[in-house]
mmCIF file of C-alpha atoms in Angstrom:
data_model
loop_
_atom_site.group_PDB
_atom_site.id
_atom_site.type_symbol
_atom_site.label_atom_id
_atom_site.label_comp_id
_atom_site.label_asym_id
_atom_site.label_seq_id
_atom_site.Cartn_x
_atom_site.Cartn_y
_atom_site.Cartn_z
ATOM 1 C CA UNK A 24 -173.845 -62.548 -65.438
ATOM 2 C CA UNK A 25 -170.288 -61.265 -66.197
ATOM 3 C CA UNK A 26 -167.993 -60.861 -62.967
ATOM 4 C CA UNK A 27 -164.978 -58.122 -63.100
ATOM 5 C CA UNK A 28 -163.216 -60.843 -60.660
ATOM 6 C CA UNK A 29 -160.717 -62.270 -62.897
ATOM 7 C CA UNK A 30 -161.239 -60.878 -65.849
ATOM 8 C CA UNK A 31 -159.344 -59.755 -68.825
ATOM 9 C CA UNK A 32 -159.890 -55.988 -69.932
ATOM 10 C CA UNK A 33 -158.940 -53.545 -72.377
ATOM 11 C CA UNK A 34 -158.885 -49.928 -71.649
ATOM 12 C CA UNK A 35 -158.266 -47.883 -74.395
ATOM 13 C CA UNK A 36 -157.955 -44.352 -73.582
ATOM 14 C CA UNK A 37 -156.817 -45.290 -69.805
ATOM 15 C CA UNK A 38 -154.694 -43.177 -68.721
ATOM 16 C CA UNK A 39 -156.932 -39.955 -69.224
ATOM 17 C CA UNK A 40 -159.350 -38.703 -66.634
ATOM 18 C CA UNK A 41 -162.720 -40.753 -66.687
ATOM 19 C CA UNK A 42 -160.352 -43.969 -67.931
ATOM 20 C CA UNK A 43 -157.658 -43.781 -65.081
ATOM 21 C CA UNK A 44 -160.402 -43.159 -62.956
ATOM 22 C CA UNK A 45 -162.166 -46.839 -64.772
ATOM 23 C CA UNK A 46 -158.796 -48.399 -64.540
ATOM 24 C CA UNK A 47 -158.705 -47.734 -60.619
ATOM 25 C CA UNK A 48 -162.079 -49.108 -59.912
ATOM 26 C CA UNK A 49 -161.336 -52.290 -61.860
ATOM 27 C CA UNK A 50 -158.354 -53.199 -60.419
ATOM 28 C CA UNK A 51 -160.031 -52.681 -56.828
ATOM 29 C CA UNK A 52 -162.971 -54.874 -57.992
ATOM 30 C CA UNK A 53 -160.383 -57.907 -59.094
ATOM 31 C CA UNK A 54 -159.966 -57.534 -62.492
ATOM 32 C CA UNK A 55 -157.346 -60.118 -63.603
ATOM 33 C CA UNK A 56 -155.488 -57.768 -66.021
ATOM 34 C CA UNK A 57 -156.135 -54.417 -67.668
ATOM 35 C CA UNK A 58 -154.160 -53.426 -70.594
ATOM 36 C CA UNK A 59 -153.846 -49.804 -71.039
ATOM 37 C CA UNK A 60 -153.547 -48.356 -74.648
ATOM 38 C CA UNK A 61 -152.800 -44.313 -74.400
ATOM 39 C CA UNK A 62 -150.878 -42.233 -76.805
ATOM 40 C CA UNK A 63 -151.013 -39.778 -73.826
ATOM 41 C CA UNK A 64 -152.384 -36.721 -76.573
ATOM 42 C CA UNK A 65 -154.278 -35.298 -73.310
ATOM 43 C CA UNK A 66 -153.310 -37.693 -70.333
ATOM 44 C CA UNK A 67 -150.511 -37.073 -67.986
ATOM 45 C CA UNK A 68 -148.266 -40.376 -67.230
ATOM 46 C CA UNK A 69 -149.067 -40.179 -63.664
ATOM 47 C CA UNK A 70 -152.798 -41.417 -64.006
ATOM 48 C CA UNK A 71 -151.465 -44.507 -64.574
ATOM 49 C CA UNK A 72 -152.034 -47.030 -61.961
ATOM 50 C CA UNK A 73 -148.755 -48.529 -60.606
ATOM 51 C CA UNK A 74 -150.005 -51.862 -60.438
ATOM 52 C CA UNK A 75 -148.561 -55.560 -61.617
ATOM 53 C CA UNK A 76 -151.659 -55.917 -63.685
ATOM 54 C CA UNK A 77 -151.776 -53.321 -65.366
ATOM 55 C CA UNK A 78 -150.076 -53.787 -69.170
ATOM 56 C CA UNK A 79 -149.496 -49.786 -70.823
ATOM 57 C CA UNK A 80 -148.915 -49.553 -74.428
ATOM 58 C CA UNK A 81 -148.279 -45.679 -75.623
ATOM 59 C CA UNK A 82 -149.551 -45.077 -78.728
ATOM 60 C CA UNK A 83 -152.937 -44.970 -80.941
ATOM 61 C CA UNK A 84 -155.610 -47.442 -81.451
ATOM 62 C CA UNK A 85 -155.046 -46.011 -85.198
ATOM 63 C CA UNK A 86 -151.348 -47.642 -85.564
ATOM 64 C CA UNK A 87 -151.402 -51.157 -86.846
ATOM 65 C CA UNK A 88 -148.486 -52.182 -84.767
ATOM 66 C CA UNK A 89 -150.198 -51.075 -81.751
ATOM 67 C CA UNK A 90 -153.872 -52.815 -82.947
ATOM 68 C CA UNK A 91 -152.340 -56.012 -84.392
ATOM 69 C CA UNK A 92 -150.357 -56.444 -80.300
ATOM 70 C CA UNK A 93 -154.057 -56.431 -79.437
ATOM 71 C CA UNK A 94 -154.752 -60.276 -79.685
ATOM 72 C CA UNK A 95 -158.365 -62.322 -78.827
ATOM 73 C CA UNK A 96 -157.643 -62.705 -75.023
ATOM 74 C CA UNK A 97 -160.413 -59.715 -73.740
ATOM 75 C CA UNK A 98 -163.496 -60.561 -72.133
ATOM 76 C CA UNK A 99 -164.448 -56.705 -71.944
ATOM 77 C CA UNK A 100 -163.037 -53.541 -73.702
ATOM 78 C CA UNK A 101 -163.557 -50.324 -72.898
ATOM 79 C CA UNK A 102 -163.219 -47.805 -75.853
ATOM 80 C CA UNK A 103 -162.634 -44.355 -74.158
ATOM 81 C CA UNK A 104 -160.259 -42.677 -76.351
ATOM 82 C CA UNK A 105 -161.066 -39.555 -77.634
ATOM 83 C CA UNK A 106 -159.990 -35.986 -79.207
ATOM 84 C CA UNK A 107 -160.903 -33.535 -76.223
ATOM 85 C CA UNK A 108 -162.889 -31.868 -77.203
ATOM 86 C CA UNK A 109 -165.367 -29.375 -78.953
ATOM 87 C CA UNK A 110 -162.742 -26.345 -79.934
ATOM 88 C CA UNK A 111 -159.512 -28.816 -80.430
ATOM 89 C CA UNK A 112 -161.916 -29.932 -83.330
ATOM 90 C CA UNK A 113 -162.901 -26.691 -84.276
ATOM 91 C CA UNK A 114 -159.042 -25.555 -84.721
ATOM 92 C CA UNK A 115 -158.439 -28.665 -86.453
ATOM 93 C CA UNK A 116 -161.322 -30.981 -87.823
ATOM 94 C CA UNK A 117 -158.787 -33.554 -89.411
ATOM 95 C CA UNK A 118 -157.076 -34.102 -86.348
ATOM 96 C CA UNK A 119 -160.298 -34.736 -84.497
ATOM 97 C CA UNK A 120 -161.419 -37.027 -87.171
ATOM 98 C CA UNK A 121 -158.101 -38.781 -86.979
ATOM 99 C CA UNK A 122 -158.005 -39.226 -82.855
ATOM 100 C CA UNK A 123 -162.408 -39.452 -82.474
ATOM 101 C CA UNK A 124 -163.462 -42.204 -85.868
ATOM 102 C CA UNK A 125 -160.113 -43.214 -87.317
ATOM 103 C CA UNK A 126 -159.652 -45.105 -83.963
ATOM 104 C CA UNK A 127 -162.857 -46.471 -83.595
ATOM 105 C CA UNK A 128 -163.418 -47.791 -86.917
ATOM 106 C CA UNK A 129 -159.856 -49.657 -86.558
ATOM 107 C CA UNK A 130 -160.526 -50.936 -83.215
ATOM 108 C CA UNK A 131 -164.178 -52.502 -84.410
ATOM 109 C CA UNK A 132 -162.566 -53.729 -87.725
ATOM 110 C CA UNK A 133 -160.152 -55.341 -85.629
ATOM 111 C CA UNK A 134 -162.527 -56.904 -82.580
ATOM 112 C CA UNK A 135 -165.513 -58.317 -84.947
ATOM 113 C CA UNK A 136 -163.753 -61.598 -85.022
ATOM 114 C CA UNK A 137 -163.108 -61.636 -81.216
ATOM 115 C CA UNK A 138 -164.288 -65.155 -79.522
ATOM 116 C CA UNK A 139 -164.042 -64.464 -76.006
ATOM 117 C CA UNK A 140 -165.109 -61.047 -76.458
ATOM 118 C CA UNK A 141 -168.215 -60.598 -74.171
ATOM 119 C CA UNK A 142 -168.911 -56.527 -74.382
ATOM 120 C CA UNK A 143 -167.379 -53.554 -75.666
ATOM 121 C CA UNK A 144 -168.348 -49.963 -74.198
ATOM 122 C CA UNK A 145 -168.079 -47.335 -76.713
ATOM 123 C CA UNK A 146 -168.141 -43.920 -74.958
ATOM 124 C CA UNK A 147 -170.169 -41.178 -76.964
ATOM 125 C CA UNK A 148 -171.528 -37.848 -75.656
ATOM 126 C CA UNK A 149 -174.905 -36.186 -75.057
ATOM 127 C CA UNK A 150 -174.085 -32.644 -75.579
ATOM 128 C CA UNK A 151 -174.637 -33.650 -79.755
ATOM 129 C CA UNK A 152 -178.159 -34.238 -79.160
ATOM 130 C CA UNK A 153 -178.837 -31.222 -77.148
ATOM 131 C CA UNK A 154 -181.859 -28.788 -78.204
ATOM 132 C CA UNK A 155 -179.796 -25.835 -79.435
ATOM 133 C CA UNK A 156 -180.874 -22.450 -78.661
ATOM 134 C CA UNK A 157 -182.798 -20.513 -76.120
ATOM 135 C CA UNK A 158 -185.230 -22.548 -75.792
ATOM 136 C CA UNK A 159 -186.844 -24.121 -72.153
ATOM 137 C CA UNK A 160 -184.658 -27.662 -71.290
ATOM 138 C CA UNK A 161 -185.866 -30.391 -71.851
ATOM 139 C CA UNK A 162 -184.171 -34.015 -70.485
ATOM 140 C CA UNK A 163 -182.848 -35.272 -73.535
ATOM 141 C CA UNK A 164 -183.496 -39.260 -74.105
ATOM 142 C CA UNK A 165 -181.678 -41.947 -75.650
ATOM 143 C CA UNK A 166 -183.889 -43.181 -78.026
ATOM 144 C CA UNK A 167 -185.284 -39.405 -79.809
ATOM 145 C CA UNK A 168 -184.705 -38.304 -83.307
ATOM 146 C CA UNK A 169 -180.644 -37.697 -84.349
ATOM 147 C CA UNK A 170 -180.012 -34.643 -85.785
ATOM 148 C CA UNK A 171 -177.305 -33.338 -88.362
ATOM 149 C CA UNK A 172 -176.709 -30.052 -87.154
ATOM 150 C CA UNK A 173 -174.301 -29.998 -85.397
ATOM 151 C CA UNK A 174 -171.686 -27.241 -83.375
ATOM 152 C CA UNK A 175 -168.155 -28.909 -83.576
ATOM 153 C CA UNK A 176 -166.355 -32.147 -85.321
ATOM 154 C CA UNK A 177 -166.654 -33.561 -82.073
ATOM 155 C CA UNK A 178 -169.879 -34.049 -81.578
ATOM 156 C CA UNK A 179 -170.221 -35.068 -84.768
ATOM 157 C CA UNK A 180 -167.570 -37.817 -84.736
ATOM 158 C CA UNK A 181 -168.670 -38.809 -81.591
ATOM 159 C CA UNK A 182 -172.090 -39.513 -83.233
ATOM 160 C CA UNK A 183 -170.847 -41.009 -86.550
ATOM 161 C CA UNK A 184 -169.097 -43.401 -84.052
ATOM 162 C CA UNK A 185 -172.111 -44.535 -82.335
ATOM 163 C CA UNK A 186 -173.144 -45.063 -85.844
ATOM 164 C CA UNK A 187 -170.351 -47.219 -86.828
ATOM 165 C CA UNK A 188 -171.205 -49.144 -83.053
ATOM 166 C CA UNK A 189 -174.918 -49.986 -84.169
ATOM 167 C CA UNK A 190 -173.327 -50.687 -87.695
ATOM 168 C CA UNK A 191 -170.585 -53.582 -86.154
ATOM 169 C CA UNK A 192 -173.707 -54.767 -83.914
ATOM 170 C CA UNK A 193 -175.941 -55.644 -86.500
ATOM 171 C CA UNK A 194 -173.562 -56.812 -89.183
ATOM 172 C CA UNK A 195 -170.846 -58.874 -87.091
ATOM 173 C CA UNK A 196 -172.647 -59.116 -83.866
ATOM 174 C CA UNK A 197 -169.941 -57.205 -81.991
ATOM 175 C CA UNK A 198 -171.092 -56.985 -78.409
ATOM 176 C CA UNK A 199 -171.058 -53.285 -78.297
ATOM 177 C CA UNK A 200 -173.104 -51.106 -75.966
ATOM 178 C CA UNK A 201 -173.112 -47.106 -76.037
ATOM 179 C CA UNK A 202 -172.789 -44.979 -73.209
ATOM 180 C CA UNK A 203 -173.911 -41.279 -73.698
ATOM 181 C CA UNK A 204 -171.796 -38.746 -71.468
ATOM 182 C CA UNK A 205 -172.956 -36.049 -69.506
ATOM 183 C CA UNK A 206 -170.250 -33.515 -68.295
ATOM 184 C CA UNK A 207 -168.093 -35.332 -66.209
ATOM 185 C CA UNK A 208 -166.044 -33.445 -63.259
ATOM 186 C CA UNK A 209 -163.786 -34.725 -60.534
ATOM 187 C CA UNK A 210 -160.097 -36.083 -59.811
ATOM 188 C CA UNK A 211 -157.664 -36.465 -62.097
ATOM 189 C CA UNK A 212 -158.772 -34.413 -64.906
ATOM 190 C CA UNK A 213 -155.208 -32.203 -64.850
ATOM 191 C CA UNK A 214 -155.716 -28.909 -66.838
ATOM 192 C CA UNK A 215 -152.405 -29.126 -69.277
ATOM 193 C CA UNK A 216 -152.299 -32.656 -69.479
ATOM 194 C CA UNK A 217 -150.588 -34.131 -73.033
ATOM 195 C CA UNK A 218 -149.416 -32.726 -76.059
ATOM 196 C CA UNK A 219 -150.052 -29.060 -77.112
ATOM 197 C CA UNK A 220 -152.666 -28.981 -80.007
ATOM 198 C CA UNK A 221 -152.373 -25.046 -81.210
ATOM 199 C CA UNK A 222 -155.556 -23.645 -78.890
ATOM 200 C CA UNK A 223 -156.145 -22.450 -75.265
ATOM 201 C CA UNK A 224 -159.051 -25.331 -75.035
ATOM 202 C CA UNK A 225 -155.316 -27.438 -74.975
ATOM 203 C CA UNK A 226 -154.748 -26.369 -71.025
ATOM 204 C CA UNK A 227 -158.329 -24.698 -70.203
ATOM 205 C CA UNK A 228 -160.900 -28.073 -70.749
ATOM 206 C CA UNK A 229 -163.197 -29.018 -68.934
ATOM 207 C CA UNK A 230 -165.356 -25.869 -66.946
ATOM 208 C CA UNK A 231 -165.076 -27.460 -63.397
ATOM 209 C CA UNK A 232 -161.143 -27.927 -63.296
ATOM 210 C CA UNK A 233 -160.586 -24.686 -65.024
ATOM 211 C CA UNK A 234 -163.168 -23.223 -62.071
ATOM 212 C CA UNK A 235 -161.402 -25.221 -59.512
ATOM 213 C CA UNK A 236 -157.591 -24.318 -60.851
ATOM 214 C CA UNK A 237 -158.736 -20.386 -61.105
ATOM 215 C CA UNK A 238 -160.255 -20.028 -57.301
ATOM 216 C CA UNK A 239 -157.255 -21.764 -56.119
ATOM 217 C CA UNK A 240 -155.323 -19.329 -57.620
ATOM 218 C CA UNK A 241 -156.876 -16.287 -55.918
ATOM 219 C CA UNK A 242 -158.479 -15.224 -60.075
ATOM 220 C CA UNK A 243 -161.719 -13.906 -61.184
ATOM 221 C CA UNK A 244 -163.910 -17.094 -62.790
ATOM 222 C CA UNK A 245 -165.251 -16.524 -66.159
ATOM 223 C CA UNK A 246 -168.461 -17.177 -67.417
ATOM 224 C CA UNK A 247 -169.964 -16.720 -70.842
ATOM 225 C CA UNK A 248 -173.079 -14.187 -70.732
ATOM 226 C CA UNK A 249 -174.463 -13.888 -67.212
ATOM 227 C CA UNK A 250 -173.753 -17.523 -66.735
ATOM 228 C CA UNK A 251 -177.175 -18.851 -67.356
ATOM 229 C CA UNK A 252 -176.109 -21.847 -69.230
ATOM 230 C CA UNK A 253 -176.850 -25.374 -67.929
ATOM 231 C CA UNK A 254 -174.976 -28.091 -67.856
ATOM 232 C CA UNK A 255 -175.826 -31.934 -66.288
ATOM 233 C CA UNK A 256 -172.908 -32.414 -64.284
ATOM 234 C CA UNK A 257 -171.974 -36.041 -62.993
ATOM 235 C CA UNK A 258 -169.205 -36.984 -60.514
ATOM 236 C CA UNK A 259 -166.902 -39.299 -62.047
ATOM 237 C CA UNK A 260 -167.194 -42.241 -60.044
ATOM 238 C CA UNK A 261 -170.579 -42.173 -61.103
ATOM 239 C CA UNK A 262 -169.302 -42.473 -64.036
ATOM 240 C CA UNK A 263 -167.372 -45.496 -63.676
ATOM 241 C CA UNK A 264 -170.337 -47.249 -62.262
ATOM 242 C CA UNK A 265 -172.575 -46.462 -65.152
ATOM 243 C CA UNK A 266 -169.868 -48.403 -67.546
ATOM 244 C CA UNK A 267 -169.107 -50.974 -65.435
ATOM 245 C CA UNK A 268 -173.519 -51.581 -65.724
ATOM 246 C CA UNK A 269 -173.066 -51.139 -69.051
ATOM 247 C CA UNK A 270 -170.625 -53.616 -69.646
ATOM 248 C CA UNK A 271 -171.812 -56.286 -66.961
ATOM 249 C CA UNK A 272 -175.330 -55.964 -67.368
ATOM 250 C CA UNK A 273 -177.404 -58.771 -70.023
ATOM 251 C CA UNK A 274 -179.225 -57.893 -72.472
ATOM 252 C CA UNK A 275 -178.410 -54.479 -73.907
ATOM 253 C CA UNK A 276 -175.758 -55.481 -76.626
ATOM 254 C CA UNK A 277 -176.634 -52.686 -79.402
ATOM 255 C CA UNK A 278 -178.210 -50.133 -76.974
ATOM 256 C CA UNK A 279 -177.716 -46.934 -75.928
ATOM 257 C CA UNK A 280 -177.872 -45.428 -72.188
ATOM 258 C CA UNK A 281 -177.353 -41.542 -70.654
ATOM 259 C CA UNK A 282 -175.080 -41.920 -67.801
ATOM 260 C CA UNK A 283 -176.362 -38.426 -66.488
ATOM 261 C CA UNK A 284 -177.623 -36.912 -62.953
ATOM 262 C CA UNK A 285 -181.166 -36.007 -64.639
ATOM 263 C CA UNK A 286 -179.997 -32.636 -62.847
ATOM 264 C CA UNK A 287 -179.601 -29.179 -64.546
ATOM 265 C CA UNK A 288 -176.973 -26.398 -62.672
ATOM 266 C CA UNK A 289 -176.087 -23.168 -64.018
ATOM 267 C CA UNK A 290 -172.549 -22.300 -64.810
ATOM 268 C CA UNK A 291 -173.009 -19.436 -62.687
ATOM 269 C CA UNK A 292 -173.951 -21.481 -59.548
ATOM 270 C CA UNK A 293 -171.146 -23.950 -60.122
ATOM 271 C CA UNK A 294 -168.836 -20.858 -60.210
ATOM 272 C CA UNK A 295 -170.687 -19.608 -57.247
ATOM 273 C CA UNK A 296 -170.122 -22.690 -55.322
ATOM 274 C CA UNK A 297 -166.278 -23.486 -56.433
ATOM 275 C CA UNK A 298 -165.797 -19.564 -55.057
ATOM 276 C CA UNK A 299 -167.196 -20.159 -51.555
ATOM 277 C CA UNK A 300 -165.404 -23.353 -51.350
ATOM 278 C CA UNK A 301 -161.874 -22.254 -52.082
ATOM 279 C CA UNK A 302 -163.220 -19.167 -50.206
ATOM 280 C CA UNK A 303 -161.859 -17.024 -53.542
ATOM 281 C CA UNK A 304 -162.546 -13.174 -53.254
ATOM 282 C CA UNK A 305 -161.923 -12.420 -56.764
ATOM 283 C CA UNK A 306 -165.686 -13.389 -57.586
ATOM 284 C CA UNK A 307 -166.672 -13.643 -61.241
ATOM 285 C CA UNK A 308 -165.755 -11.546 -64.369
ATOM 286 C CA UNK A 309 -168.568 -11.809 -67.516
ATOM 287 C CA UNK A 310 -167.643 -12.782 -71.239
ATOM 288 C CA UNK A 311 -169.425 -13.173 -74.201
ATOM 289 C CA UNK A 312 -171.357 -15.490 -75.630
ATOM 290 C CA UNK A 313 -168.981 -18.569 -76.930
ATOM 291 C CA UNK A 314 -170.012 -18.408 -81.172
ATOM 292 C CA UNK A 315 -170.104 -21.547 -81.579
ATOM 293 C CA UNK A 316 -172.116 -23.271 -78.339
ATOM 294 C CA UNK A 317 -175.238 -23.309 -79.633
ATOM 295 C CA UNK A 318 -177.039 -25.633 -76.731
ATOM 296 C CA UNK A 319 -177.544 -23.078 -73.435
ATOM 297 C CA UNK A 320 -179.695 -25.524 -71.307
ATOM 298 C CA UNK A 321 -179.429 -29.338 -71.282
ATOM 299 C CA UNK A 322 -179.219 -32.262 -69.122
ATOM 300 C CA UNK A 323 -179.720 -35.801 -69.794
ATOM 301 C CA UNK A 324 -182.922 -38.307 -69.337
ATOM 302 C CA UNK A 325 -181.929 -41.345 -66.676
ATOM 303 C CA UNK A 326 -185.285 -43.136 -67.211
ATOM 304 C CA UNK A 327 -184.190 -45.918 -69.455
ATOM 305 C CA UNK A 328 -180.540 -46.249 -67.743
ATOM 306 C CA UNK A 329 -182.306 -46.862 -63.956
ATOM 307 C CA UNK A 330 -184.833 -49.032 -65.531
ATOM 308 C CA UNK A 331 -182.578 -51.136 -67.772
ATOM 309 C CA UNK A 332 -178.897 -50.546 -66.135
ATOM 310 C CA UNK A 333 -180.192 -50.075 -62.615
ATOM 311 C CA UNK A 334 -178.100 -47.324 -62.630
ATOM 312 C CA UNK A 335 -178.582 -43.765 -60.680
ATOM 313 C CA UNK A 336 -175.428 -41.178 -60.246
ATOM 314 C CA UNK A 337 -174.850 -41.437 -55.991
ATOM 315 C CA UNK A 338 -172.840 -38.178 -55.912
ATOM 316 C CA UNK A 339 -174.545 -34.922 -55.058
ATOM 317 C CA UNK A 340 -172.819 -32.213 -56.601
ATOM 318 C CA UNK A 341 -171.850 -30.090 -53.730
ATOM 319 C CA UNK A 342 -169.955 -33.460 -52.164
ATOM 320 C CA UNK A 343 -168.623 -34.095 -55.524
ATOM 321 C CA UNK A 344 -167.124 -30.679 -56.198
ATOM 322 C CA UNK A 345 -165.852 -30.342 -52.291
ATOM 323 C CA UNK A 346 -163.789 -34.151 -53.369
ATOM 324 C CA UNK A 347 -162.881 -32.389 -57.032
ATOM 325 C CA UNK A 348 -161.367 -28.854 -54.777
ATOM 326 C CA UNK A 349 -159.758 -31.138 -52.211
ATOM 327 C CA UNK A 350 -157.723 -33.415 -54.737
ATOM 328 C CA UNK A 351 -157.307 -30.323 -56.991
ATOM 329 C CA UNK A 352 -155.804 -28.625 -53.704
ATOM 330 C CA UNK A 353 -153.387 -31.610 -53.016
ATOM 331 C CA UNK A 354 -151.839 -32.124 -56.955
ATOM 332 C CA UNK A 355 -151.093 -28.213 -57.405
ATOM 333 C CA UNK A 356 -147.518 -28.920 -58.189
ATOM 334 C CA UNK A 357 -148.949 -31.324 -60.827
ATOM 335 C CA UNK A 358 -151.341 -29.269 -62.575
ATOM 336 C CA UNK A 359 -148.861 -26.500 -62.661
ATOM 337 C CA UNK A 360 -145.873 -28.627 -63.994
ATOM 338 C CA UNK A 361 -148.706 -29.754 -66.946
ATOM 339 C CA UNK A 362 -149.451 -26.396 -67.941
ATOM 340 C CA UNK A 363 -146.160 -24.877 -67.932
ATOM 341 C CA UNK A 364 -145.427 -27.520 -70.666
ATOM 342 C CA UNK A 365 -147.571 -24.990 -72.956
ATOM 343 C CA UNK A 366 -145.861 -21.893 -71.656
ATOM 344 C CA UNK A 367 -143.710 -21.645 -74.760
ATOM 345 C CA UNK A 368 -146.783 -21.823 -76.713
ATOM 346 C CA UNK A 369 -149.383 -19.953 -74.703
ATOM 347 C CA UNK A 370 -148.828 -17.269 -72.501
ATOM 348 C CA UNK A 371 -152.514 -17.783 -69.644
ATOM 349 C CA UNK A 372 -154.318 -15.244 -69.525
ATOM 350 C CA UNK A 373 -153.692 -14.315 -65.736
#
């Protein structure tokens, strides 16, 4: 079985949350180098690890200059790079399609003829495969039927580019294993990070940190409808773990795994919960309906991934989000200096 101890890894996409995050875990575990590629589009320059072996290259896995530095040394790549997220690629589909596939197809072109190459982790998301509707939740496994209906750009390039993954396994026997996202929460996801991309969903991602930035902040936490909606939300070192499996583990070169919590909370208990923990009295403030989220309940099957991976999320969410308020807490001055980037494009709306 592959060791991290001494090896040779490729993050691309490592400076953003779940990658610096990655980056952090592999460089405790003894990786012998990790080059970062980042054109920083939503990471902030202080996710990256100050550390001797650690190699950062700004710029896109889509420039030729940057892919042909990229030379058959890596034992393991991670491919986390992506377009964040659903209403960027509303507001501008070509963009999304540039940052989400344009990237991944050049980075498979470029790896099929890799020697040492012994796994690549292509990181997709489960929200695509989501029943849409008001309809009863159901855990949603790897293996059902793929849909084409889709609510944003993003999901769909994120799907086309597991397509592309299974396409490079089969054809060229790239080593390529897909992990399926759940939503992801915890340190170092800074609201504002990167480069303003013309909406609001450029500062306000994620719903924990925007949850987490708002109660700190003494404001009123918005929720869409009564806050019924569920989400499956997994701590990020979870996270990490499930990739590392994913990329250490034999025999799954082609497959595709949930990292999930199998759990389903309500966007009104998570607001509930980041209130009493930042002990905010402005309490919660109702919105519509978002037009274009379609899936109200989901959450992610983790049958196959503890059978196959031997993986199971360790993080209950409560601990979690108390780790996510603490570190949001201590890097104020950060997340402020990152959003009042955007000032002069985008006045918040508090």
């Amino acid at each position: 079985m592959m060791k991290l101890t001494g090896a040779t890894i490729l993050v691309v996409g490592g400076a953003g949350f779940v990658g610096s995050n990655l980056v952090k875990r592999l460089l405790k575990e003894g990786a012998a180098s990790v080059t970062i590629v980042d054109n920083l589009l939503s990471a902030d320059p202080s996710n990256i690890s100050e550390d001797e072996r650690v190699d950062f290259r700004r710029g896109s896995i889509a420039d030729h200059k940057i892919l042909d530095d990229i030379d058959d040394k890596y034992e393991i790549v991670f491919h986390l790079a992506t377009f964040h997220g659903n209403e960027s690629s509303i507001h501008d589909p070509l963009a999304d399609h540039a940052n989400n596939l344009v990237t991944t197809l050049n980075l498979f072109e470029h790896l099929k003829s890799f020697k040492r190459l012994r796994r690549v982790v292509y990181s997709s998301t489960g929200c695509a495969l989501a029943p849409k509707g008001e309809v009863e939740a159901e855990a949603v496994c790897e293996d059902g039927p793929i849909p084409i209906d889709y609510d944003s750009p993003y999901q769909i390039s994120k799907v086309v580019g597991e397509m592309y993954a299974t396409y490079f396994h089969h054809r060229h026997r790239l080593p390529v294993v897909r992990a399926r996202f759940q939503n992801v929460y915890g340190p170092s996801e800074i609201l504002g990070a990167g480069e303003w991309r013309g909406t609001s969903a450029t500062i306000w991602r994620n719903v924990v940190p925007i949850f987490v930035y708002r109660a700190l902040k003494s404001q009123p936490l918005q929720v869409h409808g009564r806050g019924e909606a569920t989400r499956d939300f997994i701590y990020v070192e979870d996270i990490v773990s499930g990739l590392i499996r994913c990329a250490l583990t034999h025999g799954i070169e082609g497959d595709v795994f949930n990292l999930a919590s199998g759990h389903e909370t309500s966007i009104r208990r998570l607001a509930e919960a980041v209130n009493l923990m930042t002990k905010n009295e402005a309490g919660i403030k109702e919105l519509p309906m978002r037009d274009w989220d379609r899936s109200i309940h989901r959450f992610g099957s983790t049958e196959k991934s503890e059978r196959l991976l031997r993986f199971k999320a360790q993080t209950l969410f409560d601990d979690g989000l108390k780790l996510t308020v603490n570190w949001a807490r201590q890097n104020l001055s950060l997340i402020d200096r990152c959003i009042q980037q955007h000032h002069q494009f985008y006045t918040p709306l508090f």
